[in-house]
Short mmCIF file of C-alpha atoms and ligand atoms in Angstrom, two decimals:
data_model
loop_
_atom_site.label_atom_id
_atom_site.label_comp_id
_atom_site.label_asym_id
_atom_site.label_seq_id
_atom_site.Cartn_x
_atom_site.Cartn_y
_atom_site.Cartn_z
CA MET A 253 -21.09 -40.55 15.25
CA ASN A 254 -19.27 -43.85 14.29
CA ASP A 255 -15.94 -45.22 15.11
CA GLU A 256 -14.00 -43.85 12.26
CA GLN A 257 -15.70 -40.20 12.82
CA LEU A 258 -14.50 -40.53 16.34
CA LEU A 259 -11.08 -41.53 15.59
CA ARG A 260 -11.37 -38.40 12.70
CA TYR A 261 -12.17 -36.02 15.18
CA SER A 262 -10.57 -37.39 17.85
CA ARG A 263 -8.05 -34.23 18.41
CA HIS A 264 -11.31 -31.76 18.68
CA ILE A 265 -13.09 -34.31 21.08
CA LEU A 266 -10.02 -33.89 23.55
CA LEU A 267 -10.80 -30.26 23.74
CA ASP A 268 -12.81 -29.87 26.65
CA GLU A 269 -14.13 -26.57 24.70
CA ILE A 270 -15.45 -29.10 22.11
CA GLY A 271 -15.80 -32.70 22.75
CA ILE A 272 -18.56 -34.81 21.53
CA GLU A 273 -21.09 -32.47 21.97
CA GLY A 274 -19.33 -29.85 20.45
CA GLN A 275 -17.72 -31.86 17.31
CA GLN A 276 -21.67 -33.86 16.93
CA ARG A 277 -22.86 -30.22 16.22
CA MET A 278 -20.30 -29.64 13.37
CA VAL A 279 -21.34 -32.77 12.64
CA ASN A 280 -25.20 -32.13 11.83
CA ALA A 281 -24.14 -28.21 11.00
CA ARG A 282 -24.00 -26.30 7.97
CA ALA A 283 -22.05 -23.84 5.88
CA LEU A 284 -21.96 -21.70 3.17
CA VAL A 285 -19.04 -20.20 1.67
CA ILE A 286 -19.64 -17.66 -1.03
CA GLY A 287 -16.33 -17.93 -2.91
CA ALA A 288 -14.19 -20.25 -3.47
CA GLY A 289 -11.11 -18.45 -3.78
CA GLY A 290 -8.54 -17.14 -1.80
CA LEU A 291 -10.37 -16.59 1.58
CA GLY A 292 -12.93 -19.85 0.87
CA SER A 293 -10.33 -22.25 -0.02
CA PRO A 294 -8.24 -22.35 2.92
CA ALA A 295 -11.94 -21.76 5.11
CA ALA A 296 -13.50 -24.66 3.65
CA LEU A 297 -10.86 -27.13 3.65
CA TYR A 298 -10.72 -26.09 7.39
CA LEU A 299 -14.80 -26.78 7.81
CA ALA A 300 -14.46 -29.76 5.85
CA SER A 301 -11.32 -31.41 7.51
CA ALA A 302 -13.11 -30.36 10.83
CA GLY A 303 -16.31 -32.33 9.90
CA VAL A 304 -19.01 -29.85 9.44
CA GLY A 305 -21.74 -31.71 7.47
CA ARG A 306 -22.70 -30.04 4.81
CA ILE A 307 -20.81 -26.96 3.09
CA THR A 308 -22.51 -25.59 0.30
CA LEU A 309 -19.28 -23.84 -1.99
CA ALA A 310 -20.72 -21.10 -4.15
CA ASP A 311 -18.80 -19.85 -6.95
CA GLY A 312 -19.40 -18.55 -11.02
CA ASP A 313 -15.72 -18.30 -11.62
CA THR A 314 -13.37 -20.87 -13.35
CA VAL A 315 -9.92 -21.68 -12.10
CA ASP A 316 -7.25 -20.05 -13.92
CA LEU A 317 -3.33 -19.62 -13.89
CA THR A 318 -3.01 -16.71 -12.00
CA ASN A 319 -5.64 -18.06 -8.95
CA LEU A 320 -3.12 -20.95 -8.30
CA GLN A 321 -0.56 -18.65 -6.14
CA ARG A 322 -3.15 -18.66 -3.12
CA GLN A 323 -6.10 -20.22 -3.90
CA ILE A 324 -5.42 -23.56 -2.38
CA LEU A 325 -8.69 -25.83 -3.00
CA HIS A 326 -7.55 -25.57 -6.86
CA THR A 327 -4.60 -27.34 -8.95
CA HIS A 328 -3.01 -26.86 -12.29
CA GLU A 329 -4.89 -30.21 -13.38
CA ARG A 330 -8.02 -28.41 -12.76
CA ILE A 331 -7.62 -25.04 -14.79
CA GLY A 332 -10.75 -24.28 -16.86
CA GLU A 333 -12.88 -26.17 -14.53
CA LEU A 334 -15.46 -24.32 -12.81
CA LYS A 335 -14.10 -23.43 -8.98
CA ALA A 336 -17.35 -24.03 -6.90
CA ARG A 337 -16.83 -27.76 -8.49
CA SER A 338 -13.10 -28.24 -8.12
CA GLY A 339 -13.13 -26.84 -4.77
CA GLN A 340 -16.16 -29.70 -4.09
CA VAL A 341 -13.39 -32.61 -5.37
CA ALA A 342 -10.96 -30.76 -3.39
CA LEU A 343 -13.33 -31.32 -0.16
CA ARG A 344 -14.16 -34.81 -0.71
CA GLN A 345 -10.78 -35.79 -1.23
CA ILE A 346 -9.88 -34.36 2.38
CA ASN A 347 -12.89 -36.37 3.79
CA PRO A 348 -15.69 -37.84 2.21
CA GLU A 349 -17.83 -37.93 5.53
CA VAL A 350 -18.51 -34.33 4.51
CA ARG A 351 -21.60 -33.39 1.88
CA VAL A 352 -20.66 -30.98 -0.54
CA ASP A 353 -22.61 -29.06 -2.50
CA ALA A 354 -21.24 -27.07 -5.74
CA ILE A 355 -23.39 -23.81 -6.71
CA ALA A 356 -21.39 -22.71 -9.68
CA SER A 357 -22.80 -19.07 -9.73
CA ARG A 358 -22.93 -15.94 -8.25
CA LEU A 359 -25.93 -16.19 -6.02
CA ALA A 360 -27.80 -13.57 -5.67
CA GLY A 361 -31.63 -12.58 -5.04
CA GLU A 362 -33.85 -15.51 -3.89
CA ALA A 363 -31.41 -18.25 -4.98
CA LEU A 364 -29.20 -16.64 -1.65
CA ALA A 365 -31.60 -15.80 0.22
CA ALA A 366 -32.69 -19.11 0.00
CA GLN A 367 -29.26 -20.46 1.04
CA VAL A 368 -28.16 -18.18 3.96
CA ALA A 369 -32.18 -19.19 5.61
CA ASP A 370 -30.75 -22.85 5.31
CA ALA A 371 -27.16 -22.78 6.80
CA ASP A 372 -26.54 -22.54 10.35
CA VAL A 373 -23.69 -19.81 9.56
CA VAL A 374 -22.42 -18.14 6.42
CA LEU A 375 -18.62 -17.29 5.39
CA ASP A 376 -18.19 -14.19 2.92
CA CYS A 377 -15.08 -15.59 1.27
CA CYS A 378 -16.38 -12.96 -2.14
CA ASP A 379 -13.98 -10.11 -3.69
CA ASN A 380 -16.69 -7.74 -4.58
CA PHE A 381 -19.06 -5.48 -2.27
CA ALA A 382 -22.07 -5.86 -4.30
CA THR A 383 -22.13 -9.76 -3.44
CA ARG A 384 -21.19 -8.49 0.49
CA HIS A 385 -23.54 -6.07 1.23
CA ALA A 386 -26.55 -8.92 -0.66
CA VAL A 387 -25.24 -11.42 1.73
CA ASN A 388 -25.47 -9.40 4.98
CA ARG A 389 -29.00 -8.38 3.85
CA ALA A 390 -29.89 -12.14 3.44
CA CYS A 391 -28.11 -12.90 6.95
CA VAL A 392 -29.47 -10.09 8.71
CA SER A 393 -32.90 -11.00 7.47
CA HIS A 394 -32.67 -14.62 8.05
CA ARG A 395 -30.70 -14.15 11.69
CA THR A 396 -27.88 -16.27 10.03
CA PRO A 397 -24.64 -15.63 12.10
CA LEU A 398 -22.06 -14.14 8.79
CA VAL A 399 -18.18 -14.38 9.48
CA SER A 400 -16.44 -12.25 6.83
CA GLY A 401 -13.05 -11.53 5.47
CA ALA A 402 -11.03 -9.58 2.88
CA ALA A 403 -7.27 -9.59 2.04
CA ILE A 404 -5.72 -7.38 -0.51
CA ARG A 405 -1.59 -6.85 -0.70
CA PHE A 406 -0.45 -7.22 2.70
CA ALA A 407 -3.88 -5.92 4.60
CA GLY A 408 -6.62 -8.52 6.09
CA GLN A 409 -9.46 -7.92 7.80
CA LEU A 410 -12.24 -10.02 9.77
CA ALA A 411 -15.59 -9.41 11.69
CA VAL A 412 -18.24 -11.59 12.54
CA PHE A 413 -21.93 -10.59 13.03
CA ASP A 414 -24.42 -12.14 14.65
CA SER A 415 -28.13 -10.58 14.01
CA ARG A 416 -29.48 -13.18 16.49
CA GLN A 417 -28.01 -11.08 19.30
CA HIS A 418 -29.87 -7.74 19.56
CA GLY A 419 -28.40 -4.24 19.01
CA THR A 420 -25.38 -5.82 17.60
CA PRO A 421 -24.12 -4.54 14.17
CA CYS A 422 -24.14 -5.47 10.90
CA TYR A 423 -22.13 -5.46 7.60
CA HIS A 424 -23.75 -2.39 6.94
CA CYS A 425 -23.05 -0.12 10.25
CA LEU A 426 -19.34 -1.14 9.59
CA PHE A 427 -19.31 -0.49 5.44
CA PRO A 428 -22.17 1.69 4.43
CA GLU A 429 -23.45 0.95 1.10
CA GLY A 430 -22.36 3.08 -1.74
CA GLY A 431 -20.07 4.89 1.07
CA ASP A 432 -16.56 5.98 0.54
CA VAL A 433 -15.06 2.81 0.23
CA ASP A 434 -12.77 1.67 -2.89
CA GLU A 435 -13.48 -0.95 -4.60
CA VAL A 436 -10.58 -2.74 -4.43
CA ARG A 437 -9.78 -6.45 -5.93
CA CYS A 438 -7.69 -9.10 -5.96
CA ALA A 439 -8.66 -9.51 -9.66
CA VAL A 440 -6.61 -6.66 -10.46
CA MET A 441 -4.72 -5.72 -7.66
CA GLY A 442 -1.81 -8.06 -5.95
CA VAL A 443 -2.09 -9.74 -2.85
CA PHE A 444 0.25 -11.53 -0.76
CA ALA A 445 -0.54 -15.16 -1.12
CA PRO A 446 -0.46 -16.76 2.80
CA LEU A 447 -2.45 -13.78 4.03
CA THR A 448 -5.23 -15.15 2.23
CA GLY A 449 -4.71 -18.54 4.18
CA ILE A 450 -4.24 -16.38 7.49
CA ILE A 451 -7.82 -14.78 7.27
CA GLY A 452 -9.68 -17.74 5.56
CA ALA A 453 -9.02 -20.12 8.58
CA MET A 454 -9.47 -17.79 10.59
CA GLN A 455 -12.90 -17.82 9.19
CA ALA A 456 -12.90 -21.62 9.58
CA ALA A 457 -11.95 -20.99 13.00
CA GLU A 458 -14.71 -18.49 13.97
CA ALA A 459 -17.28 -20.24 11.92
CA LEU A 460 -16.39 -23.31 13.99
CA LYS A 461 -16.65 -22.11 17.22
CA LEU A 462 -20.02 -20.48 16.60
CA ILE A 463 -21.33 -23.76 15.64
CA ALA A 464 -19.76 -26.28 18.55
CA GLY A 465 -20.75 -23.04 20.92
CA ALA A 466 -17.06 -22.68 22.28
CA GLY A 467 -15.27 -19.99 23.25
CA GLU A 468 -16.52 -16.20 22.30
CA THR A 469 -17.41 -14.97 19.59
CA ASN A 470 -16.22 -10.62 19.50
CA LEU A 471 -19.28 -9.05 18.02
CA GLY A 472 -18.46 -5.27 16.73
CA ARG A 473 -14.85 -5.71 16.72
CA LEU A 474 -12.99 -5.23 12.92
CA TRP A 475 -9.88 -7.30 13.21
CA LEU A 476 -6.73 -5.80 11.00
CA LEU A 477 -3.71 -7.32 10.17
CA ASP A 478 -0.72 -5.74 8.84
CA GLY A 479 0.82 -8.59 6.73
CA LEU A 480 4.28 -6.77 6.44
CA SER A 481 4.94 -6.00 10.12
CA MET A 482 2.55 -8.80 11.42
CA ASP A 483 0.68 -6.91 13.68
CA TRP A 484 -2.75 -7.06 14.99
CA ARG A 485 -5.15 -4.56 15.80
CA SER A 486 -8.82 -4.32 16.58
CA VAL A 487 -11.53 -1.21 15.83
CA LYS A 488 -14.77 -1.53 17.90
CA PHE A 489 -18.06 -0.16 16.27
CA GLY A 490 -21.59 -0.44 17.18
CA GLN A 491 -25.03 -0.43 15.33
CA ASP A 492 -25.58 2.87 13.21
CA PRO A 493 -29.14 3.69 14.68
CA SER A 494 -29.98 4.47 10.92
CA CYS A 495 -28.78 1.45 9.45
CA PRO A 496 -31.44 0.27 6.61
CA VAL A 497 -30.32 -3.02 7.28
CA CYS A 498 -30.68 -3.79 10.91
CA ALA A 499 -31.65 -0.86 12.39
CA LEU A 500 -34.65 1.08 10.25
CA GLY A 501 -37.53 -0.53 10.64
CA SER A 502 -36.27 -3.81 12.25
CA VAL A 503 -38.54 -5.25 14.78
CA SER A 504 -35.33 -5.91 17.32
ZN1 LIG B 793 -26.44 -2.52 10.05
#
């Protein structure tokens, strides 16, 4: 790191749990953020301000007036622009040291696999189960840690998955595909603006901890926030021995 970076990141470097070594890991790291909406906005802003060296921001949508209540990467002036590009502008303004790659499409198939394989950590900030499951499959197959967040109405969720750790669950173990889960999307449902900020910031926190090797990562635990009472609770869950993604036919 150069002198300016040492100053920019000095409040991280002062933390014993991060220090120069942990900050250097962040500078060397690559994060993939899927979705530049309510969760992806605060998550990507903190990754950039904290100095994650390469951030790939993937989103196929354009900025809409109804997004601005919570999607703080975007501005009124950028309505109609691609969210990935709008986010790229915002992140560069926060921290020009960081390389930001914008992917203005919904990642799927081989493109998704290639991006996941190239990332040190993936943040799932999307709004639909099809993408969540595709991202999970790619993360399990490439053994890339996955920080998953969700926010709807006043309810928030957070879970971290790390298939480098043998016998730990994946997203599919928690929410089986085609299971009894209703698809509710912010696109049509209400969502309390700062709730996406709380969960997205927590996703950034877990991702930065994973990168820096600071603290502990709670695997097999789903955190649930009731934004009306501000009560947090957590539910433990284990690997599903019949999970088609991480258990059956897996070498682990
Ligand atoms: Zn699984």
